[in-house]
mmCIF file of C-alpha atoms in Angstrom:
data_model
loop_
_atom_site.group_PDB
_atom_site.id
_atom_site.type_symbol
_atom_site.label_atom_id
_atom_site.label_comp_id
_atom_site.label_asym_id
_atom_site.label_seq_id
_atom_site.Cartn_x
_atom_site.Cartn_y
_atom_site.Cartn_z
ATOM 1 C CA UNK A 207 88.328 -30.094 127.235
ATOM 2 C CA UNK A 208 85.225 -29.149 129.202
ATOM 3 C CA UNK A 209 85.301 -30.183 132.862
ATOM 4 C CA UNK A 210 82.389 -32.280 134.160
ATOM 5 C CA UNK A 211 81.055 -31.180 137.542
ATOM 6 C CA UNK A 212 79.786 -34.215 139.468
ATOM 7 C CA UNK A 213 78.801 -34.015 143.130
ATOM 8 C CA UNK A 214 77.398 -36.465 145.622
ATOM 9 C CA UNK A 215 74.333 -34.999 147.306
ATOM 10 C CA UNK A 216 71.758 -36.037 149.851
ATOM 11 C CA UNK A 217 68.540 -35.360 147.968
ATOM 12 C CA UNK A 218 65.495 -34.737 150.124
ATOM 13 C CA UNK A 219 61.896 -35.089 148.883
ATOM 14 C CA UNK A 220 61.691 -31.259 148.814
ATOM 15 C CA UNK A 221 64.806 -30.999 146.642
ATOM 16 C CA UNK A 222 63.474 -33.732 144.350
ATOM 17 C CA UNK A 223 60.254 -31.749 143.888
ATOM 18 C CA UNK A 224 62.197 -28.622 142.972
ATOM 19 C CA UNK A 225 64.317 -30.448 140.382
ATOM 20 C CA UNK A 226 61.228 -32.106 138.864
ATOM 21 C CA UNK A 227 59.612 -28.721 138.261
ATOM 22 C CA UNK A 228 61.859 -28.508 135.181
ATOM 23 C CA UNK A 229 61.202 -32.021 133.921
ATOM 24 C CA UNK A 230 59.922 -30.999 130.476
ATOM 25 C CA UNK A 231 61.857 -33.136 127.987
ATOM 26 C CA UNK A 232 61.877 -36.616 129.513
ATOM 27 C CA UNK A 233 60.345 -39.969 128.615
ATOM 28 C CA UNK A 234 57.056 -41.272 130.019
ATOM 29 C CA UNK A 235 57.218 -41.969 133.747
ATOM 30 C CA UNK A 236 56.971 -45.687 134.590
ATOM 31 C CA UNK A 237 55.124 -45.971 137.909
ATOM 32 C CA UNK A 238 56.240 -49.575 138.537
ATOM 33 C CA UNK A 239 59.876 -48.414 138.415
ATOM 34 C CA UNK A 240 59.150 -45.575 140.824
ATOM 35 C CA UNK A 241 57.452 -47.966 143.274
ATOM 36 C CA UNK A 242 60.338 -50.450 143.033
ATOM 37 C CA UNK A 243 63.028 -47.810 143.657
ATOM 38 C CA UNK A 244 60.971 -46.408 146.547
ATOM 39 C CA UNK A 245 60.908 -49.883 148.152
ATOM 40 C CA UNK A 246 64.692 -50.122 147.853
ATOM 41 C CA UNK A 247 65.075 -46.705 149.507
ATOM 42 C CA UNK A 248 62.654 -47.515 152.345
ATOM 43 C CA UNK A 249 64.179 -50.947 152.942
ATOM 44 C CA UNK A 250 67.730 -49.594 153.080
ATOM 45 C CA UNK A 251 68.648 -51.414 149.850
ATOM 46 C CA UNK A 252 69.389 -48.387 147.695
ATOM 47 C CA UNK A 253 72.936 -48.381 146.333
ATOM 48 C CA UNK A 254 74.885 -45.597 144.716
ATOM 49 C CA UNK A 255 75.369 -45.941 140.998
ATOM 50 C CA UNK A 256 77.523 -44.112 138.495
ATOM 51 C CA UNK A 257 74.533 -42.857 136.488
ATOM 52 C CA UNK A 258 73.997 -39.343 137.865
ATOM 53 C CA UNK A 259 70.895 -37.238 138.187
ATOM 54 C CA UNK A 260 71.624 -34.953 135.239
ATOM 55 C CA UNK A 261 70.534 -31.335 134.896
ATOM 56 C CA UNK A 262 71.333 -29.257 131.835
ATOM 57 C CA UNK A 263 73.051 -25.879 131.821
ATOM 58 C CA UNK A 264 69.641 -24.315 131.244
ATOM 59 C CA UNK A 265 68.241 -26.093 134.330
ATOM 60 C CA UNK A 266 66.202 -28.852 132.647
ATOM 61 C CA UNK A 267 66.170 -32.328 134.159
ATOM 62 C CA UNK A 268 67.641 -34.721 131.580
ATOM 63 C CA UNK A 269 68.094 -37.917 133.581
ATOM 64 C CA UNK A 270 66.836 -39.311 136.905
ATOM 65 C CA UNK A 271 63.094 -38.630 137.026
ATOM 66 C CA UNK A 272 62.294 -42.142 138.302
ATOM 67 C CA UNK A 273 64.787 -41.900 141.161
ATOM 68 C CA UNK A 274 63.590 -38.428 142.130
ATOM 69 C CA UNK A 275 59.953 -39.527 142.103
ATOM 70 C CA UNK A 276 60.950 -42.553 144.204
ATOM 71 C CA UNK A 277 62.490 -40.265 146.835
ATOM 72 C CA UNK A 278 59.223 -38.304 146.956
ATOM 73 C CA UNK A 279 57.116 -41.485 147.203
ATOM 74 C CA UNK A 280 59.354 -42.940 149.925
ATOM 75 C CA UNK A 281 59.416 -39.641 151.806
ATOM 76 C CA UNK A 282 63.059 -40.336 152.635
ATOM 77 C CA UNK A 283 66.264 -38.592 151.505
ATOM 78 C CA UNK A 284 68.796 -40.604 149.489
ATOM 79 C CA UNK A 285 72.371 -39.949 148.377
ATOM 80 C CA UNK A 286 72.869 -39.626 144.631
ATOM 81 C CA UNK A 287 75.456 -38.243 142.252
ATOM 82 C CA UNK A 288 74.276 -35.072 140.520
ATOM 83 C CA UNK A 289 75.609 -33.425 137.377
ATOM 84 C CA UNK A 290 74.412 -29.869 136.731
ATOM 85 C CA UNK A 291 76.310 -28.752 133.636
ATOM 86 C CA UNK A 292 75.213 -31.095 130.849
ATOM 87 C CA UNK A 293 74.400 -29.836 127.345
ATOM 88 C CA UNK A 294 70.669 -29.816 126.570
ATOM 89 C CA UNK A 295 71.151 -32.354 123.759
ATOM 90 C CA UNK A 296 72.969 -34.889 125.975
ATOM 91 C CA UNK A 297 72.016 -38.517 125.108
ATOM 92 C CA UNK A 298 71.275 -41.229 127.703
ATOM 93 C CA UNK A 299 70.446 -44.939 127.954
ATOM 94 C CA UNK A 300 72.255 -46.094 124.820
ATOM 95 C CA UNK A 301 74.514 -48.633 126.554
ATOM 96 C CA UNK A 302 73.612 -52.237 127.383
ATOM 97 C CA UNK A 303 72.043 -52.344 130.868
ATOM 98 C CA UNK A 304 73.354 -54.865 133.376
ATOM 99 C CA UNK A 305 71.045 -57.708 134.275
ATOM 100 C CA UNK A 306 70.443 -58.886 137.841
ATOM 101 C CA UNK A 307 72.719 -61.832 137.056
ATOM 102 C CA UNK A 308 75.474 -59.462 135.902
ATOM 103 C CA UNK A 309 75.216 -57.534 139.169
ATOM 104 C CA UNK A 310 75.394 -60.694 141.294
ATOM 105 C CA UNK A 311 78.406 -62.000 139.354
ATOM 106 C CA UNK A 312 80.267 -58.675 139.548
ATOM 107 C CA UNK A 313 79.704 -58.201 143.286
ATOM 108 C CA UNK A 314 80.946 -61.775 143.852
ATOM 109 C CA UNK A 315 79.258 -62.208 147.263
ATOM 110 C CA UNK A 316 77.856 -65.660 146.519
ATOM 111 C CA UNK A 317 78.671 -68.614 144.272
ATOM 112 C CA UNK A 318 78.750 -67.297 140.679
ATOM 113 C CA UNK A 319 76.528 -70.238 139.739
ATOM 114 C CA UNK A 320 73.673 -68.297 141.353
ATOM 115 C CA UNK A 321 74.100 -65.466 138.834
ATOM 116 C CA UNK A 322 72.856 -67.812 136.102
ATOM 117 C CA UNK A 323 69.441 -67.259 134.611
ATOM 118 C CA UNK A 324 67.805 -70.331 136.196
ATOM 119 C CA UNK A 325 68.568 -69.080 139.729
ATOM 120 C CA UNK A 326 67.845 -65.419 138.968
ATOM 121 C CA UNK A 327 64.497 -66.389 137.376
ATOM 122 C CA UNK A 328 63.625 -68.513 140.404
ATOM 123 C CA UNK A 329 64.471 -65.640 142.774
ATOM 124 C CA UNK A 330 62.496 -63.183 140.631
ATOM 125 C CA UNK A 331 59.455 -65.456 140.754
ATOM 126 C CA UNK A 332 59.668 -65.935 144.526
ATOM 127 C CA UNK A 333 60.128 -62.203 145.204
ATOM 128 C CA UNK A 334 57.227 -61.464 142.849
ATOM 129 C CA UNK A 335 54.956 -63.833 144.779
ATOM 130 C CA UNK A 336 55.850 -62.104 148.035
ATOM 131 C CA UNK A 337 55.244 -58.659 146.537
ATOM 132 C CA UNK A 338 51.887 -59.677 145.079
ATOM 133 C CA UNK A 339 50.733 -60.818 148.511
ATOM 134 C CA UNK A 340 51.760 -57.440 149.949
ATOM 135 C CA UNK A 341 50.451 -55.567 146.874
ATOM 136 C CA UNK A 342 53.922 -54.107 146.512
ATOM 137 C CA UNK A 343 53.912 -53.657 142.724
ATOM 138 C CA UNK A 344 55.077 -55.587 139.669
ATOM 139 C CA UNK A 345 58.598 -54.268 139.121
ATOM 140 C CA UNK A 346 61.343 -56.178 140.947
ATOM 141 C CA UNK A 347 64.734 -54.544 141.459
ATOM 142 C CA UNK A 348 68.138 -56.149 141.058
ATOM 143 C CA UNK A 349 68.778 -55.557 144.743
ATOM 144 C CA UNK A 350 65.626 -57.445 145.765
ATOM 145 C CA UNK A 351 66.725 -60.421 143.648
ATOM 146 C CA UNK A 352 70.264 -60.286 145.050
ATOM 147 C CA UNK A 353 68.951 -60.050 148.624
ATOM 148 C CA UNK A 354 66.679 -63.051 148.099
ATOM 149 C CA UNK A 355 69.550 -65.143 146.770
ATOM 150 C CA UNK A 356 71.849 -64.122 149.638
ATOM 151 C CA UNK A 357 69.165 -64.837 152.249
ATOM 152 C CA UNK A 358 68.461 -68.299 150.813
ATOM 153 C CA UNK A 359 71.970 -69.477 149.934
ATOM 154 C CA UNK A 360 71.667 -72.580 152.117
ATOM 155 C CA UNK A 361 68.616 -73.770 150.163
ATOM 156 C CA UNK A 362 70.114 -72.770 146.815
ATOM 157 C CA UNK A 363 73.238 -74.793 147.600
ATOM 158 C CA UNK A 364 71.016 -77.830 148.138
ATOM 159 C CA UNK A 365 69.098 -77.028 144.940
ATOM 160 C CA UNK A 366 72.417 -76.896 143.083
ATOM 161 C CA UNK A 367 73.230 -80.370 144.420
ATOM 162 C CA UNK A 368 69.791 -81.629 143.336
ATOM 163 C CA UNK A 369 69.871 -80.192 139.795
ATOM 164 C CA UNK A 370 73.543 -80.540 138.855
ATOM 165 C CA UNK A 371 74.112 -82.888 135.927
ATOM 166 C CA UNK A 372 75.738 -83.209 132.520
ATOM 167 C CA UNK A 373 72.574 -83.407 130.459
ATOM 168 C CA UNK A 374 70.609 -80.275 129.602
ATOM 169 C CA UNK A 375 66.841 -80.603 129.837
ATOM 170 C CA UNK A 376 64.999 -79.873 126.597
ATOM 171 C CA UNK A 377 62.065 -78.198 128.321
ATOM 172 C CA UNK A 378 61.770 -75.021 130.387
ATOM 173 C CA UNK A 379 63.142 -76.010 133.788
ATOM 174 C CA UNK A 380 62.472 -72.912 135.912
ATOM 175 C CA UNK A 381 58.890 -73.848 136.976
ATOM 176 C CA UNK A 382 60.138 -77.376 137.735
ATOM 177 C CA UNK A 383 62.996 -75.878 139.772
ATOM 178 C CA UNK A 384 60.485 -73.768 141.700
ATOM 179 C CA UNK A 385 58.435 -76.899 142.476
ATOM 180 C CA UNK A 386 61.565 -78.728 143.687
ATOM 181 C CA UNK A 387 62.838 -75.668 145.594
ATOM 182 C CA UNK A 388 59.550 -75.117 147.456
ATOM 183 C CA UNK A 389 59.378 -78.807 148.350
ATOM 184 C CA UNK A 390 62.958 -78.565 149.627
ATOM 185 C CA UNK A 391 62.114 -75.535 151.784
ATOM 186 C CA UNK A 392 59.086 -77.403 153.118
ATOM 187 C CA UNK A 393 61.405 -80.140 154.433
ATOM 188 C CA UNK A 394 61.441 -82.722 151.613
ATOM 189 C CA UNK A 395 64.569 -84.905 151.527
ATOM 190 C CA UNK A 396 67.178 -83.554 149.086
ATOM 191 C CA UNK A 397 68.205 -87.006 147.825
ATOM 192 C CA UNK A 398 64.597 -87.880 147.040
ATOM 193 C CA UNK A 399 64.343 -84.585 145.146
ATOM 194 C CA UNK A 400 67.619 -85.319 143.342
ATOM 195 C CA UNK A 401 66.151 -88.617 142.113
ATOM 196 C CA UNK A 402 62.986 -86.774 141.063
ATOM 197 C CA UNK A 403 65.085 -84.274 139.057
ATOM 198 C CA UNK A 404 67.135 -87.019 137.377
ATOM 199 C CA UNK A 405 63.998 -88.734 136.140
ATOM 200 C CA UNK A 406 62.611 -85.398 134.924
ATOM 201 C CA UNK A 407 65.747 -84.728 132.860
ATOM 202 C CA UNK A 408 66.791 -88.248 131.802
ATOM 203 C CA UNK A 409 63.559 -90.240 131.930
ATOM 204 C CA UNK A 410 63.624 -93.996 132.560
ATOM 205 C CA UNK A 411 65.163 -96.609 130.315
ATOM 206 C CA UNK A 412 62.089 -98.720 130.967
ATOM 207 C CA UNK A 413 59.360 -96.162 131.592
ATOM 208 C CA UNK A 414 56.873 -97.106 134.258
ATOM 209 C CA UNK A 415 53.384 -96.422 132.995
ATOM 210 C CA UNK A 416 52.046 -95.254 136.348
ATOM 211 C CA UNK A 417 54.956 -93.215 137.709
ATOM 212 C CA UNK A 418 53.910 -89.667 138.790
ATOM 213 C CA UNK A 419 57.258 -88.220 137.647
ATOM 214 C CA UNK A 420 56.870 -89.645 134.143
ATOM 215 C CA UNK A 421 53.294 -88.350 134.039
ATOM 216 C CA UNK A 422 54.512 -84.879 134.978
ATOM 217 C CA UNK A 423 57.465 -85.108 132.578
ATOM 218 C CA UNK A 424 55.139 -85.990 129.691
ATOM 219 C CA UNK A 425 52.916 -83.044 130.617
ATOM 220 C CA UNK A 426 55.909 -80.663 130.534
ATOM 221 C CA UNK A 427 57.211 -82.042 127.229
ATOM 222 C CA UNK A 428 53.773 -81.732 125.605
ATOM 223 C CA UNK A 429 53.484 -78.136 126.805
ATOM 224 C CA UNK A 430 56.952 -77.312 125.466
ATOM 225 C CA UNK A 431 56.145 -78.794 122.082
ATOM 226 C CA UNK A 432 52.926 -76.761 121.888
ATOM 227 C CA UNK A 433 54.745 -73.640 123.049
ATOM 228 C CA UNK A 434 52.460 -73.084 126.037
ATOM 229 C CA UNK A 435 53.406 -73.085 129.697
ATOM 230 C CA UNK A 436 51.525 -71.511 132.586
ATOM 231 C CA UNK A 437 53.991 -71.226 135.450
ATOM 232 C CA UNK A 438 51.494 -71.427 138.313
ATOM 233 C CA UNK A 439 49.818 -74.575 137.008
ATOM 234 C CA UNK A 440 53.148 -76.156 136.050
ATOM 235 C CA UNK A 441 54.521 -75.542 139.561
ATOM 236 C CA UNK A 442 51.359 -76.907 141.211
ATOM 237 C CA UNK A 443 51.495 -80.050 139.087
ATOM 238 C CA UNK A 444 55.197 -80.422 139.907
ATOM 239 C CA UNK A 445 54.566 -80.134 143.637
ATOM 240 C CA UNK A 446 51.799 -82.708 143.367
ATOM 241 C CA UNK A 447 54.076 -85.096 141.430
ATOM 242 C CA UNK A 448 56.778 -84.714 144.102
ATOM 243 C CA UNK A 449 54.324 -85.531 146.882
ATOM 244 C CA UNK A 450 52.941 -88.527 144.958
ATOM 245 C CA UNK A 451 56.469 -89.767 144.255
ATOM 246 C CA UNK A 452 57.399 -89.419 147.946
ATOM 247 C CA UNK A 453 54.253 -91.361 148.914
ATOM 248 C CA UNK A 454 54.975 -94.039 146.242
ATOM 249 C CA UNK A 455 51.593 -93.435 144.665
ATOM 250 C CA UNK A 456 51.011 -94.680 141.131
ATOM 251 C CA UNK A 457 49.783 -92.115 138.627
ATOM 252 C CA UNK A 458 49.226 -92.300 134.856
ATOM 253 C CA UNK A 459 48.425 -88.638 134.223
ATOM 254 C CA UNK A 460 49.650 -85.365 135.642
ATOM 255 C CA UNK A 461 47.197 -83.787 138.097
ATOM 256 C CA UNK A 462 46.585 -80.107 138.870
ATOM 257 C CA UNK A 463 45.771 -79.973 142.603
ATOM 258 C CA UNK A 464 44.276 -76.479 142.267
ATOM 259 C CA UNK A 465 46.360 -75.011 145.076
ATOM 260 C CA UNK A 466 50.052 -74.931 145.925
ATOM 261 C CA UNK A 467 50.968 -77.876 148.144
ATOM 262 C CA UNK A 468 54.216 -76.276 149.342
ATOM 263 C CA UNK A 469 54.121 -72.525 150.170
ATOM 264 C CA UNK A 470 55.833 -70.082 147.817
ATOM 265 C CA UNK A 471 57.031 -67.708 150.560
#
């Protein structure tokens, strides 16, 4: 049986450039991935993984071009596993990649509830908003999502309390969760928000015609039935409905305030 030679190396930008000189048989470079990995390296978030930078026996780079380009972009050395003896016809990327939720659940640093899609999607949205304001790129890494969740556990615990229930909503809840979450972070009472969420999911037995929550709920249900939902507008309308509900204002129709009432970052 052929022995695999795998070594852990500190790869400098100069070394990365040298390896990339023989990058002739790789897939198209995805710049968003390079930018995202470079952010992880610069922010000290880069973690070792078992997928090595792979170089064939003839010296061609077979795997790792995005990581190597990220090292160059960051201008900082990073430790990576390197394999230098692979056959030229070696195949990569045929397994099922782990999602951000998988990573959070496996590392087991926070409540496993927060590895579920509704929390991961919320974190991805919030990180994306922060990156867009800093013009940091579109790709969001698993580590950025995990860091956001770990840094905001206290708020997510309260959100869990607000949204926990036996009945599953039959509309997309993530934008509604973002509206509730941002109101929570802005100082809104969690029990008020829990009542808001219950009405959103369960409705009223005797629906009030001028209740802002029912108006918003009807808007969401109509969007779901038509198959259209714009997250930004849905969140803005949700924030407005929360404020109107808190102020005991009557409202027949959902209103788009135009701007976010509660900040997203």
